[in-house]
């Protein structure tokens, strides 16, 4: 049982901390190939960003192999900035109509909540970009009376929730696990041909 739990932990960590980085690098490379063939300076900037992302993935793999994981690897107060960066990458790659609104103070989230919320929303964004065939993506992060709420909505093809939950992939399972670990909840509203809305609520005491 202990060995199986450790394998699952490593699989989740690889998915959340390494595959997300590599997926982001691939999307950035594809965007550069399509949009920057005649813009040497812009291409150089993007290639440098891709190199940095791959370096981060290498460091994460080394940390996992060395069991040297740092729970504070997300700088406090950087949630809005990091999500904006991710969304701008996807805007360039897909031509999505993107709407991002963050109405919560940079220092209002406990570090653990900020970290888990970032990785959860990042996975949701990646899933929408890779699988939904959507043309619009809306993301809001707001404060509530006892914590925070995030809503991620797209107008894509949707999917069957039961099939996703029963699959062996860690996408939605990992998102749910991160939020439930915080005592929060993920509500999923989707169906084939309907689009997808993911609503996340997380309770916490103010910082």
Short mmCIF file of C-alpha atoms in Angstrom, two decimals:
data_model
loop_
_atom_site.label_atom_id
_atom_site.label_comp_id
_atom_site.label_asym_id
_atom_site.label_seq_id
_atom_site.Cartn_x
_atom_site.Cartn_y
_atom_site.Cartn_z
CA UNK A 1 0.00 0.00 0.00
CA UNK A 2 2.80 2.41 0.90
CA UNK A 3 4.56 1.75 -2.42
CA UNK A 4 1.35 2.32 -4.37
CA UNK A 5 0.63 5.56 -2.53
CA UNK A 6 4.15 6.79 -3.27
CA UNK A 7 3.76 5.97 -6.95
CA UNK A 8 0.50 7.89 -7.06
CA UNK A 9 2.10 10.84 -5.31
CA UNK A 10 4.98 10.94 -7.78
CA UNK A 11 2.55 10.65 -10.71
CA UNK A 12 0.53 13.57 -9.39
CA UNK A 13 3.64 15.66 -8.81
CA UNK A 14 4.97 14.91 -12.30
CA UNK A 15 1.62 15.84 -13.80
CA UNK A 16 1.10 19.04 -11.82
CA UNK A 17 4.67 20.30 -11.64
CA UNK A 18 6.41 18.99 -14.76
CA UNK A 19 3.89 18.14 -17.49
CA UNK A 20 2.17 21.50 -17.07
CA UNK A 21 5.50 23.27 -17.61
CA UNK A 22 6.30 21.17 -20.69
CA UNK A 23 2.80 21.70 -22.10
CA UNK A 24 3.24 25.44 -21.67
CA UNK A 25 6.63 25.31 -23.43
CA UNK A 26 5.15 23.33 -26.33
CA UNK A 27 2.28 25.79 -26.78
CA UNK A 28 4.73 28.67 -26.72
CA UNK A 29 6.95 26.96 -29.32
CA UNK A 30 3.95 26.31 -31.59
CA UNK A 31 2.85 29.92 -31.29
CA UNK A 32 6.36 31.13 -32.16
CA UNK A 33 6.58 28.87 -35.21
CA UNK A 34 3.26 30.15 -36.54
CA UNK A 35 3.45 33.83 -35.71
CA UNK A 36 7.09 34.91 -35.48
CA UNK A 37 8.96 33.55 -38.54
CA UNK A 38 9.70 37.12 -39.71
CA UNK A 39 10.24 38.68 -36.29
CA UNK A 40 13.77 37.73 -35.15
CA UNK A 41 13.65 39.80 -31.98
CA UNK A 42 10.26 38.48 -30.91
CA UNK A 43 11.34 34.94 -31.75
CA UNK A 44 14.49 35.34 -29.68
CA UNK A 45 12.44 36.54 -26.70
CA UNK A 46 10.06 33.58 -26.95
CA UNK A 47 12.88 31.06 -27.36
CA UNK A 48 14.52 32.43 -24.23
CA UNK A 49 11.23 32.07 -22.32
CA UNK A 50 10.92 28.49 -23.58
CA UNK A 51 14.47 27.74 -22.39
CA UNK A 52 13.60 29.07 -18.94
CA UNK A 53 10.44 26.97 -18.77
CA UNK A 54 12.32 23.82 -19.74
CA UNK A 55 15.00 24.63 -17.14
CA UNK A 56 12.24 24.82 -14.51
CA UNK A 57 10.92 21.43 -15.62
CA UNK A 58 14.41 19.95 -15.30
CA UNK A 59 14.77 21.39 -11.79
CA UNK A 60 11.37 19.97 -10.79
CA UNK A 61 12.36 16.50 -12.00
CA UNK A 62 15.65 16.70 -10.12
CA UNK A 63 13.84 17.82 -6.97
CA UNK A 64 11.44 14.91 -7.23
CA UNK A 65 14.28 12.45 -7.74
CA UNK A 66 16.14 13.94 -4.79
CA UNK A 67 13.00 14.21 -2.62
CA UNK A 68 13.91 17.87 -2.22
CA UNK A 69 10.52 19.47 -2.75
CA UNK A 70 9.95 23.07 -1.76
CA UNK A 71 6.32 23.82 -0.83
CA UNK A 72 7.00 27.56 -1.12
CA UNK A 73 7.99 27.50 -4.82
CA UNK A 74 5.18 29.95 -5.69
CA UNK A 75 6.06 33.49 -4.66
CA UNK A 76 3.41 34.97 -2.38
CA UNK A 77 1.16 37.50 -4.06
CA UNK A 78 1.98 36.37 -7.61
CA UNK A 79 -1.25 34.55 -8.49
CA UNK A 80 -2.74 37.25 -10.74
CA UNK A 81 0.56 37.94 -12.54
CA UNK A 82 1.25 34.26 -13.20
CA UNK A 83 -2.25 33.57 -14.49
CA UNK A 84 -2.04 36.60 -16.79
CA UNK A 85 1.21 35.29 -18.21
CA UNK A 86 -0.32 31.87 -18.88
CA UNK A 87 -3.38 33.38 -20.52
CA UNK A 88 -1.32 35.66 -22.76
CA UNK A 89 0.62 32.64 -24.02
CA UNK A 90 -2.63 30.89 -24.91
CA UNK A 91 -4.11 34.02 -26.47
CA UNK A 92 -1.14 34.19 -28.83
CA UNK A 93 -1.36 30.50 -29.65
CA UNK A 94 -5.10 30.11 -30.19
CA UNK A 95 -6.62 33.52 -30.83
CA UNK A 96 -9.05 32.85 -27.96
CA UNK A 97 -11.25 35.62 -26.69
CA UNK A 98 -9.95 35.77 -23.11
CA UNK A 99 -11.56 37.52 -20.18
CA UNK A 100 -9.65 37.48 -16.88
CA UNK A 101 -10.77 39.38 -13.79
CA UNK A 102 -9.04 39.10 -10.45
CA UNK A 103 -10.77 40.97 -7.64
CA UNK A 104 -8.79 39.74 -4.68
CA UNK A 105 -5.78 41.43 -3.10
CA UNK A 106 -2.33 40.11 -3.96
CA UNK A 107 -1.62 39.46 -0.28
CA UNK A 108 -5.08 38.27 0.71
CA UNK A 109 -4.52 34.56 0.08
CA UNK A 110 -2.66 32.22 2.44
CA UNK A 111 0.44 30.85 0.62
CA UNK A 112 -0.89 27.29 0.48
CA UNK A 113 -4.23 28.43 -0.94
CA UNK A 114 -2.51 30.60 -3.53
CA UNK A 115 -0.21 27.77 -4.60
CA UNK A 116 -2.91 25.12 -4.93
CA UNK A 117 -5.33 27.51 -6.60
CA UNK A 118 -2.69 28.49 -9.15
CA UNK A 119 -1.87 24.91 -10.14
CA UNK A 120 -5.57 24.00 -10.23
CA UNK A 121 -6.54 26.92 -12.48
CA UNK A 122 -3.49 26.39 -14.64
CA UNK A 123 -4.54 22.79 -15.25
CA UNK A 124 -8.08 23.91 -16.05
CA UNK A 125 -6.78 26.46 -18.56
CA UNK A 126 -4.49 23.89 -20.19
CA UNK A 127 -7.37 21.42 -20.47
CA UNK A 128 -9.56 24.06 -22.11
CA UNK A 129 -6.83 24.99 -24.60
CA UNK A 130 -5.93 21.41 -25.49
CA UNK A 131 -9.31 19.71 -25.53
CA UNK A 132 -12.31 22.02 -25.58
CA UNK A 133 -12.04 23.56 -29.08
CA UNK A 134 -13.46 26.72 -27.47
CA UNK A 135 -13.26 30.24 -28.85
CA UNK A 136 -13.86 31.99 -25.51
CA UNK A 137 -12.38 31.51 -22.06
CA UNK A 138 -13.53 33.44 -18.98
CA UNK A 139 -11.76 33.35 -15.62
CA UNK A 140 -12.70 35.27 -12.48
CA UNK A 141 -11.17 35.15 -9.01
CA UNK A 142 -13.07 36.93 -6.24
CA UNK A 143 -13.17 37.18 -2.48
CA UNK A 144 -16.06 35.70 -0.51
CA UNK A 145 -17.20 36.24 3.06
CA UNK A 146 -15.09 33.31 4.27
CA UNK A 147 -12.46 32.76 1.58
CA UNK A 148 -12.32 32.96 -2.20
CA UNK A 149 -14.04 31.72 -5.32
CA UNK A 150 -12.76 31.11 -8.86
CA UNK A 151 -14.85 30.43 -11.94
CA UNK A 152 -13.39 29.14 -15.22
CA UNK A 153 -15.80 28.94 -18.15
CA UNK A 154 -15.40 28.12 -21.84
CA UNK A 155 -17.75 27.76 -24.80
CA UNK A 156 -16.16 24.57 -26.10
CA UNK A 157 -17.41 21.08 -26.86
CA UNK A 158 -17.81 19.97 -23.23
CA UNK A 159 -17.49 16.38 -22.10
CA UNK A 160 -19.11 13.65 -20.04
CA UNK A 161 -18.05 14.25 -16.38
CA UNK A 162 -18.51 10.62 -15.30
CA UNK A 163 -16.14 9.40 -18.02
CA UNK A 164 -13.50 11.92 -16.99
CA UNK A 165 -13.75 11.03 -13.32
CA UNK A 166 -13.33 7.33 -14.03
CA UNK A 167 -10.30 7.76 -16.31
CA UNK A 168 -6.72 7.13 -15.22
CA UNK A 169 -5.61 10.67 -16.05
CA UNK A 170 -4.78 13.10 -13.29
CA UNK A 171 -6.24 16.30 -14.80
CA UNK A 172 -9.60 16.70 -13.12
CA UNK A 173 -8.74 14.28 -10.33
CA UNK A 174 -5.65 16.30 -9.49
CA UNK A 175 -7.60 19.56 -9.53
CA UNK A 176 -10.23 18.13 -7.20
CA UNK A 177 -7.59 16.65 -4.90
CA UNK A 178 -5.76 19.96 -4.54
CA UNK A 179 -8.91 21.90 -3.66
CA UNK A 180 -10.36 19.27 -1.33
CA UNK A 181 -7.04 19.20 0.52
CA UNK A 182 -7.74 22.85 1.39
CA UNK A 183 -11.25 22.04 2.57
CA UNK A 184 -12.68 23.54 -0.60
CA UNK A 185 -14.99 22.32 -3.32
CA UNK A 186 -15.01 22.05 -7.11
CA UNK A 187 -18.33 22.07 -8.93
CA UNK A 188 -18.34 21.04 -12.58
CA UNK A 189 -21.09 22.01 -15.03
CA UNK A 190 -20.59 20.46 -18.46
CA UNK A 191 -22.01 18.03 -21.01
CA UNK A 192 -21.12 17.09 -24.58
CA UNK A 193 -21.77 20.11 -26.81
CA UNK A 194 -22.49 22.41 -23.85
CA UNK A 195 -19.16 23.98 -22.87
CA UNK A 196 -17.65 23.75 -19.42
CA UNK A 197 -17.83 25.78 -16.23
CA UNK A 198 -15.64 24.96 -13.25
CA UNK A 199 -16.46 26.74 -10.01
CA UNK A 200 -13.99 26.55 -7.11
CA UNK A 201 -14.63 27.71 -3.56
CA UNK A 202 -12.00 27.68 -0.86
CA UNK A 203 -12.60 28.76 2.76
CA UNK A 204 -9.78 30.23 4.84
CA UNK A 205 -9.03 32.72 7.57
CA UNK A 206 -7.71 36.06 6.40
CA UNK A 207 -3.93 36.42 6.22
#
